Short mmCIF file of C-alpha atoms and ligand atoms in Angstrom, two decimals:
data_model
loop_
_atom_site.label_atom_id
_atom_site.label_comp_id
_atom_site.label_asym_id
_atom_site.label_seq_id
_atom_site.Cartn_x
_atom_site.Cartn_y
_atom_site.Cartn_z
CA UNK A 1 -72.13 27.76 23.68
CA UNK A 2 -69.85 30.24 24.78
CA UNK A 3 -70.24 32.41 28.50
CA UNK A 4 -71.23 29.87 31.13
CA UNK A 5 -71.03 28.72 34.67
CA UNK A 6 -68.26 25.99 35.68
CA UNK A 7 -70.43 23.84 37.59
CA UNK A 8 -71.86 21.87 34.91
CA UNK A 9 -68.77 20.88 32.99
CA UNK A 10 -67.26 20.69 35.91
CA UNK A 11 -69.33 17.74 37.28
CA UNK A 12 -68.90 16.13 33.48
CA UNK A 13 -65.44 15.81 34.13
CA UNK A 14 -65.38 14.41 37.45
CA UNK A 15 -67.88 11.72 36.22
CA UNK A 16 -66.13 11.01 33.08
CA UNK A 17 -62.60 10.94 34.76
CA UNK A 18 -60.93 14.00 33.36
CA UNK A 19 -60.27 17.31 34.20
CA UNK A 20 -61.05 20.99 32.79
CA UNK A 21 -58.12 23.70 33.18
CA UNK A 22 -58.52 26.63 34.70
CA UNK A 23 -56.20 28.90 32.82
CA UNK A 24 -55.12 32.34 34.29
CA UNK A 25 -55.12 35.29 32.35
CA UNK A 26 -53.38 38.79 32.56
CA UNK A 27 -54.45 40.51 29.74
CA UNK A 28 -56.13 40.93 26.35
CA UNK A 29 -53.62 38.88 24.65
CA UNK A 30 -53.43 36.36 27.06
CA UNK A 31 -57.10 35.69 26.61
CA UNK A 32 -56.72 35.47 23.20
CA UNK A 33 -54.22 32.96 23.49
CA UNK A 34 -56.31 30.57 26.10
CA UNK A 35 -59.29 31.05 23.61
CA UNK A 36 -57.38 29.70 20.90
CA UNK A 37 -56.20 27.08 22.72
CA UNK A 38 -60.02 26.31 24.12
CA UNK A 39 -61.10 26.30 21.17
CA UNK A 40 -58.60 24.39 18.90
CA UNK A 41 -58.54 21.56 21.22
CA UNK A 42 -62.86 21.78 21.65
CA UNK A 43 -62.15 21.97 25.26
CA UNK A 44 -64.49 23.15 28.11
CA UNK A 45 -62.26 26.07 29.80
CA UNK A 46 -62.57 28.52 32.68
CA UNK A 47 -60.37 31.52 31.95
CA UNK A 48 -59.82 33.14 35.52
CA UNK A 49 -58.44 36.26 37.15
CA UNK A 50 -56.47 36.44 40.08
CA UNK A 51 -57.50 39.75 42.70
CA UNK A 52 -54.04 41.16 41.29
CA UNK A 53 -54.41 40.49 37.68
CA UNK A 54 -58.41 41.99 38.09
CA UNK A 55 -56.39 45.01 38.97
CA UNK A 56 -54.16 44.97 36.23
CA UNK A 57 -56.47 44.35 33.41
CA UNK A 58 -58.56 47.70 35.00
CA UNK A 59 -60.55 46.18 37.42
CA UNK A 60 -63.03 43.39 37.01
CA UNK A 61 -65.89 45.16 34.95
CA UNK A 62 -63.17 45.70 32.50
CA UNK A 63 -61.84 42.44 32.67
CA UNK A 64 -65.30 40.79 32.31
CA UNK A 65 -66.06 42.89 29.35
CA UNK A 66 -62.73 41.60 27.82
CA UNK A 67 -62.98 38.27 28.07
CA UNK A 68 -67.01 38.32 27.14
CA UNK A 69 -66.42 40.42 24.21
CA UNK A 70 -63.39 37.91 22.68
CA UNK A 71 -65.51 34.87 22.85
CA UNK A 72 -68.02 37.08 21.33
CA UNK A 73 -65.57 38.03 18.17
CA UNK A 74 -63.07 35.19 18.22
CA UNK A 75 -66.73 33.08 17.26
CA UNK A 76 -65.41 30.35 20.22
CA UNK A 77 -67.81 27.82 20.48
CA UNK A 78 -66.51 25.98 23.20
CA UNK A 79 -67.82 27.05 26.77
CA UNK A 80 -66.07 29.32 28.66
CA UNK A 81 -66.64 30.53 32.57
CA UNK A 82 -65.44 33.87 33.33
CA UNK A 83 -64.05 32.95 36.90
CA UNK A 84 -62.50 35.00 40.15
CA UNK A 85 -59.28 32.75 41.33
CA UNK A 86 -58.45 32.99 45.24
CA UNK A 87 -60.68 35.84 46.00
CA UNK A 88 -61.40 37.51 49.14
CA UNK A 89 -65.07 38.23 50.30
CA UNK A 90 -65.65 41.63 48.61
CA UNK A 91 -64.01 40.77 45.86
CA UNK A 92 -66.39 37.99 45.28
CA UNK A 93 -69.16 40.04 46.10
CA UNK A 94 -67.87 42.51 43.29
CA UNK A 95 -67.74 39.80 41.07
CA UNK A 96 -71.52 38.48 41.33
CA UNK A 97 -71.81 42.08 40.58
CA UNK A 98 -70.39 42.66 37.66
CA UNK A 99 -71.21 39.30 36.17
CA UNK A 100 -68.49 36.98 36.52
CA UNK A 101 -69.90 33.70 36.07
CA UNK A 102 -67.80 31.14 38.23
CA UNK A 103 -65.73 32.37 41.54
CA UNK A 104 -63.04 31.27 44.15
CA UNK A 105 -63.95 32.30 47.91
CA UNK A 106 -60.61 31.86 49.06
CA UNK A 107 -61.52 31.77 52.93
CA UNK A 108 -58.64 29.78 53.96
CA UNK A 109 -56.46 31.97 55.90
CA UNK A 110 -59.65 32.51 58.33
CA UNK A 111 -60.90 29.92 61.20
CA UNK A 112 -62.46 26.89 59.79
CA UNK A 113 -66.10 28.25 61.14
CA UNK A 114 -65.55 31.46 59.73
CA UNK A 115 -64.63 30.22 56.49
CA UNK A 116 -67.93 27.96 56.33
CA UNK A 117 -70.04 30.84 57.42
CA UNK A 118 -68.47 33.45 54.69
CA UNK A 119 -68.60 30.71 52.25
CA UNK A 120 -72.33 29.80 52.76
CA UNK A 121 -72.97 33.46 52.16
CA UNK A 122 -71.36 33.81 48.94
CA UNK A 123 -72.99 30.88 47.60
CA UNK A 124 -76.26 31.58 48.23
CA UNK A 125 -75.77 35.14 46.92
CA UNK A 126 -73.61 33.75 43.49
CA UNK A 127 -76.46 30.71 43.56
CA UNK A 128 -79.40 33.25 43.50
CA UNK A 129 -77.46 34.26 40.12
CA UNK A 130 -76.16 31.07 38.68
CA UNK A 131 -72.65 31.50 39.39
CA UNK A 132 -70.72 28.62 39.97
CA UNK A 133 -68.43 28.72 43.61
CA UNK A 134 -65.45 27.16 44.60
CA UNK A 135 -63.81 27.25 48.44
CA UNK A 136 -60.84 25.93 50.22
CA UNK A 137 -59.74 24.31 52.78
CA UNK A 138 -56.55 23.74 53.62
CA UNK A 139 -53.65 26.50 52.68
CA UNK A 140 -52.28 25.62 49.32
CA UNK A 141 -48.29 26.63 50.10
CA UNK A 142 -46.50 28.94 47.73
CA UNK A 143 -47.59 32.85 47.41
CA UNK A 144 -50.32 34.48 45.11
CA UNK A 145 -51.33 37.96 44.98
CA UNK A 146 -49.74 38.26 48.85
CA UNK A 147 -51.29 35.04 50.01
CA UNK A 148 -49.13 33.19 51.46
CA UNK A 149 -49.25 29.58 52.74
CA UNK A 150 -47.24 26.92 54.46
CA UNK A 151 -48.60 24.02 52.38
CA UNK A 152 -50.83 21.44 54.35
CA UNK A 153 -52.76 18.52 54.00
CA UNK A 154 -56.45 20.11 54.18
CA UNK A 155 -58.38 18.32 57.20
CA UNK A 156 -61.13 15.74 55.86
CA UNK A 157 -63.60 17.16 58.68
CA UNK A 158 -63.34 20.36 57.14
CA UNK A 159 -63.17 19.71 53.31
CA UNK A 160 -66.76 17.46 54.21
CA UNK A 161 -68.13 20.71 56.03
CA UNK A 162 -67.54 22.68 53.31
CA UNK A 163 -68.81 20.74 50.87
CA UNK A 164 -72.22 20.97 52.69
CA UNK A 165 -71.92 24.46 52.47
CA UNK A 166 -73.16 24.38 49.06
CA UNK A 167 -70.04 25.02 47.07
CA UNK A 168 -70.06 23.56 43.48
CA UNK A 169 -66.19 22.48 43.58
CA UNK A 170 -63.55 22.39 46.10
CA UNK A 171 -59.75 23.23 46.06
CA UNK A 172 -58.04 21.41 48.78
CA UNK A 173 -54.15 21.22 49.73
CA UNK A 174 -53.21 17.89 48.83
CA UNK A 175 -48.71 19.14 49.20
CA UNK A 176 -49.05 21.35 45.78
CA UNK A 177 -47.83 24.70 45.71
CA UNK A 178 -48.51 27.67 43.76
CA UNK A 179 -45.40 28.49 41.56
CA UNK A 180 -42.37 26.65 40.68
CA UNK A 181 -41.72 23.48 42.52
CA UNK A 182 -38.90 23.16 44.88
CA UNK A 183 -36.47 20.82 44.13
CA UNK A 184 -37.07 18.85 47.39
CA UNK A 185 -40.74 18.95 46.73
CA UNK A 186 -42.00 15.58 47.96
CA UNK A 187 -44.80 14.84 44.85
CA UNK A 188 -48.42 15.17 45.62
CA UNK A 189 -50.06 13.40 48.52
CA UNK A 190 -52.24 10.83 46.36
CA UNK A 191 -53.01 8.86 49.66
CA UNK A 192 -54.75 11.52 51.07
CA UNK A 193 -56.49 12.84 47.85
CA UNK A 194 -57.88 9.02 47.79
CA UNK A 195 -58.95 9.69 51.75
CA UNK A 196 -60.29 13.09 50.56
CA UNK A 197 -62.53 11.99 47.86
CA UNK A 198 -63.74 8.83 49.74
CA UNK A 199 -64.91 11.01 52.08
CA UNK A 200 -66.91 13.35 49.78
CA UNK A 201 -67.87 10.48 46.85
CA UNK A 202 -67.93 12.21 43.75
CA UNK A 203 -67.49 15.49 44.47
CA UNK A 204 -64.86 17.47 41.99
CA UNK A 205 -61.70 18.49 44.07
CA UNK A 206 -60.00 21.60 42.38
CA UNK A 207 -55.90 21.12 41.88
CA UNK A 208 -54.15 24.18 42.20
CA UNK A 209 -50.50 25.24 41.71
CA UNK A 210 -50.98 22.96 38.47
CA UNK A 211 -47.53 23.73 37.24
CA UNK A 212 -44.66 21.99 37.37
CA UNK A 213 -46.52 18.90 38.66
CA UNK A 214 -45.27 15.73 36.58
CA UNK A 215 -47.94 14.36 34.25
CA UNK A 216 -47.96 11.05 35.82
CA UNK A 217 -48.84 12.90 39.01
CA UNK A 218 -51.51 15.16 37.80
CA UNK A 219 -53.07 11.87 35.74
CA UNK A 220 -53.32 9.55 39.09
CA UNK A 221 -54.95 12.84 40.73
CA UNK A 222 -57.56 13.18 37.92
CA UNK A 223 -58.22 9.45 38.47
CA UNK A 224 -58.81 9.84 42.10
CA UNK A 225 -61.58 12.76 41.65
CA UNK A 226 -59.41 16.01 40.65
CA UNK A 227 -61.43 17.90 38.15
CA UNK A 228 -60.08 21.31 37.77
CA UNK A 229 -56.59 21.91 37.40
CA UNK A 230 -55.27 25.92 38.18
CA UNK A 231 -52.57 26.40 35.87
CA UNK A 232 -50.74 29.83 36.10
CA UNK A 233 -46.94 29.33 36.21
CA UNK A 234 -46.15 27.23 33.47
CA UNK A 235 -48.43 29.39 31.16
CA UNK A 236 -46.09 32.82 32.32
CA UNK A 237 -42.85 30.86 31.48
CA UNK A 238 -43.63 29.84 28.65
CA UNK A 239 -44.41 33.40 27.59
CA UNK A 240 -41.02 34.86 29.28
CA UNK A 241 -38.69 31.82 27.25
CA UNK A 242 -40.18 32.55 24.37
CA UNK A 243 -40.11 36.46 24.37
CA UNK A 244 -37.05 36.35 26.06
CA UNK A 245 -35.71 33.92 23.28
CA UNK A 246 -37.61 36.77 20.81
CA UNK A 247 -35.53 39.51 22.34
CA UNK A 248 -32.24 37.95 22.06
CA UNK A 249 -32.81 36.66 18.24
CA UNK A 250 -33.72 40.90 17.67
CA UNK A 251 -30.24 41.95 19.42
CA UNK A 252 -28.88 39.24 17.01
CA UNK A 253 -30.52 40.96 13.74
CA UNK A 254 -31.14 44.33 14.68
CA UNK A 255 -31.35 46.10 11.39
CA UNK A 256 -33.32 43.66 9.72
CA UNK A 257 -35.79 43.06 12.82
CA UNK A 258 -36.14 46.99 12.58
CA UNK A 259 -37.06 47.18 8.71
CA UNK A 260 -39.81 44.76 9.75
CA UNK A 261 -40.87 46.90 12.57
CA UNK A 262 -40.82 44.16 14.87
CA UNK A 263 -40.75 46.83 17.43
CA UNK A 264 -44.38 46.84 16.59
CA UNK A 265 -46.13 45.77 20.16
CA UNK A 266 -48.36 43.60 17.58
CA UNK A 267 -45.16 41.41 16.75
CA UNK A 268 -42.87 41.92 19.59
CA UNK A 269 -45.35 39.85 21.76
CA UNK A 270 -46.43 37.56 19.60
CA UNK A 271 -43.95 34.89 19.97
CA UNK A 272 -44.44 34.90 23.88
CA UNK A 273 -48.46 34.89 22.83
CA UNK A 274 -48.13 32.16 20.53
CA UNK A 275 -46.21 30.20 23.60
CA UNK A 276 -49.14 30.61 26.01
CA UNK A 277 -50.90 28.97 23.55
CA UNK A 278 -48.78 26.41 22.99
CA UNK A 279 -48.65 25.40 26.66
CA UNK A 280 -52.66 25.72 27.16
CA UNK A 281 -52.99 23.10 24.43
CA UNK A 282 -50.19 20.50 25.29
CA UNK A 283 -52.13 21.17 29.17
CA UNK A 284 -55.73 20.68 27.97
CA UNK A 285 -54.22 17.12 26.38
CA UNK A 286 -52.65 16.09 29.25
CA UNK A 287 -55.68 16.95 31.77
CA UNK A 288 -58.34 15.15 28.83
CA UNK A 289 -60.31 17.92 27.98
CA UNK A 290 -59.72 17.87 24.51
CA UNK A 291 -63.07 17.43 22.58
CA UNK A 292 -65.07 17.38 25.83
CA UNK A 293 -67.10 20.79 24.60
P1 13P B 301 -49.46 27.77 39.33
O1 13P B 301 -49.06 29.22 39.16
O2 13P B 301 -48.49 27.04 40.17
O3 13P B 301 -49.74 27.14 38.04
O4 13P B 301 -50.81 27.78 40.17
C1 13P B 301 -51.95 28.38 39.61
C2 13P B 301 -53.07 28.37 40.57
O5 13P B 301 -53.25 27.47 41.34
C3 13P B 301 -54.01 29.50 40.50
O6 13P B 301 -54.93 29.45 41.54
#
């Protein structure tokens, strides 16, 4: 199956009451890892780049290339979008471009009109090519890539209005945050999640700041029409415990971990790799897109 657009599998989930992750990757071996998971659990995935981590992995051609050739040689089977996550106009323009095939207009630090208008422009442009699009209304709170938001409950008038704009799914702030949740954190707003989706029936609403958020939570938001949960966070921690964990155990055993060449980039990271896994998995139960491929 392999390199598709999100829309599809997207709207599969939202009918069938589950949801597909959107994992973030930041690298060669964290693609590998989400891949695995993907494809060990048969699950539908989008593997997605922030504007930051596009950077980091050489700029989006490169990234593309990386993620399209893995699939290619890992043999996955399951389908995969290549996707942008929270990206600003010209970097969604750039993505069309080079062939992503799902994107995030992130268009929610602008006036509501202006964010419609920019919107309807990028979907009839990633449209014209198949790409799948996702907007948002609403800041989601927390801070990614130097976005920064208060955390609000996106307006209904505006999350309808954008739906008409075309868009295939749409991330609105329903209280979750990017990155780790404050102690204080109140829980997700499932009362106006159920207003939200009432008010556009059966459209798939896109959860971000997917870590941290208890199960329970993220299961009763599913129910209510969530169908794409953003999971960064959690998948990062995972890989700093476990590395971190991998560090102290080679203090611990120095010589031997040296006659082994652990040093060895290959093995040094592979514990932290092998996490990321780990964590994509145990997400893609909890969000039921296990054998949904
Ligand atoms: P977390 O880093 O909180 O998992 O959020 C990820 C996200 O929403 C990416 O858009």
């Amino acid at each position: 199956m392999a390199i598709v657009s999100a829309e599809k599998f997207v709207a599969a989930a939202r009918e069938n009451g589950y949801a597909i992750g959107g994992f973030n990757t930041n690298n060669l071996e964290w693609t590998q890892a989400i891949l695995r998971a993907a494809e060990a659990k048969k699950a539908p995935v989008l593997i997605q780049t922030s504007m930051g981590a596009g950077k980091y992995m050489g700029g989006y051609k490169t990234a593309k290339y990386i993620i399209e050739n893995l699939v290619e040689s890992m043999n996955i089977t399951v389908p995969v979008a290549i996707h942008l996550d929270h990206g600003h106009y010209e970097d969604a323009l750039e993505c069309i471009e080079v062939g992503y095939t799902s994107l995030m207009f992130d268009g929610s630090h602008l006036p509501i009109a202006e964010n419609l208008e920019k919107t309807k422009e990028v979907v009839a442009l990633a449209h014209a090519k198949g790409i799948s699009v996702e907007a948002e209304v609403g800041t989601i709170g927390g801070e990614e890539d130097g976005i920064v938001g208060a955390g609000e409950l996106a307006p209904i008038e505006d999350a309808v209005a954008m739906v008409k704009t075309g868009i295939d799914f749409l991330a609105a702030g329903i209280g979750n945050i990017h990155g780790p949740y404050p102690a204080n954190w109140a829980g997700l707003d499932l009362d106006h999640l159920k207003k939200l989706t009432e008010a556009v029936p059966g459209f798939p609403i896109v959860l971000h700041g997917g870590s941290g958020i208890p199960d329970d939570q993220i299961r009763a938001a599913i129910k209510l029409g969530v169908a794409k949960v953003n999971v960064n966070t959690e998948s990062q921690q995972a890989f700093a415990a476990a590395t971190r964990q991998f560090a102290k155990d080679y203090e611990a055993n120095e010589a031997e971990y040296e006659a082994k060449k652990l040093f060895d980039p290959r093995k040094f990271l592979k514990p932290g790799i092998d996490a990321v896994q780990a964590a994509v998995e145990e997400r893609i139960d909890v969000f039921g897109s296990a054998n949904k491929a």
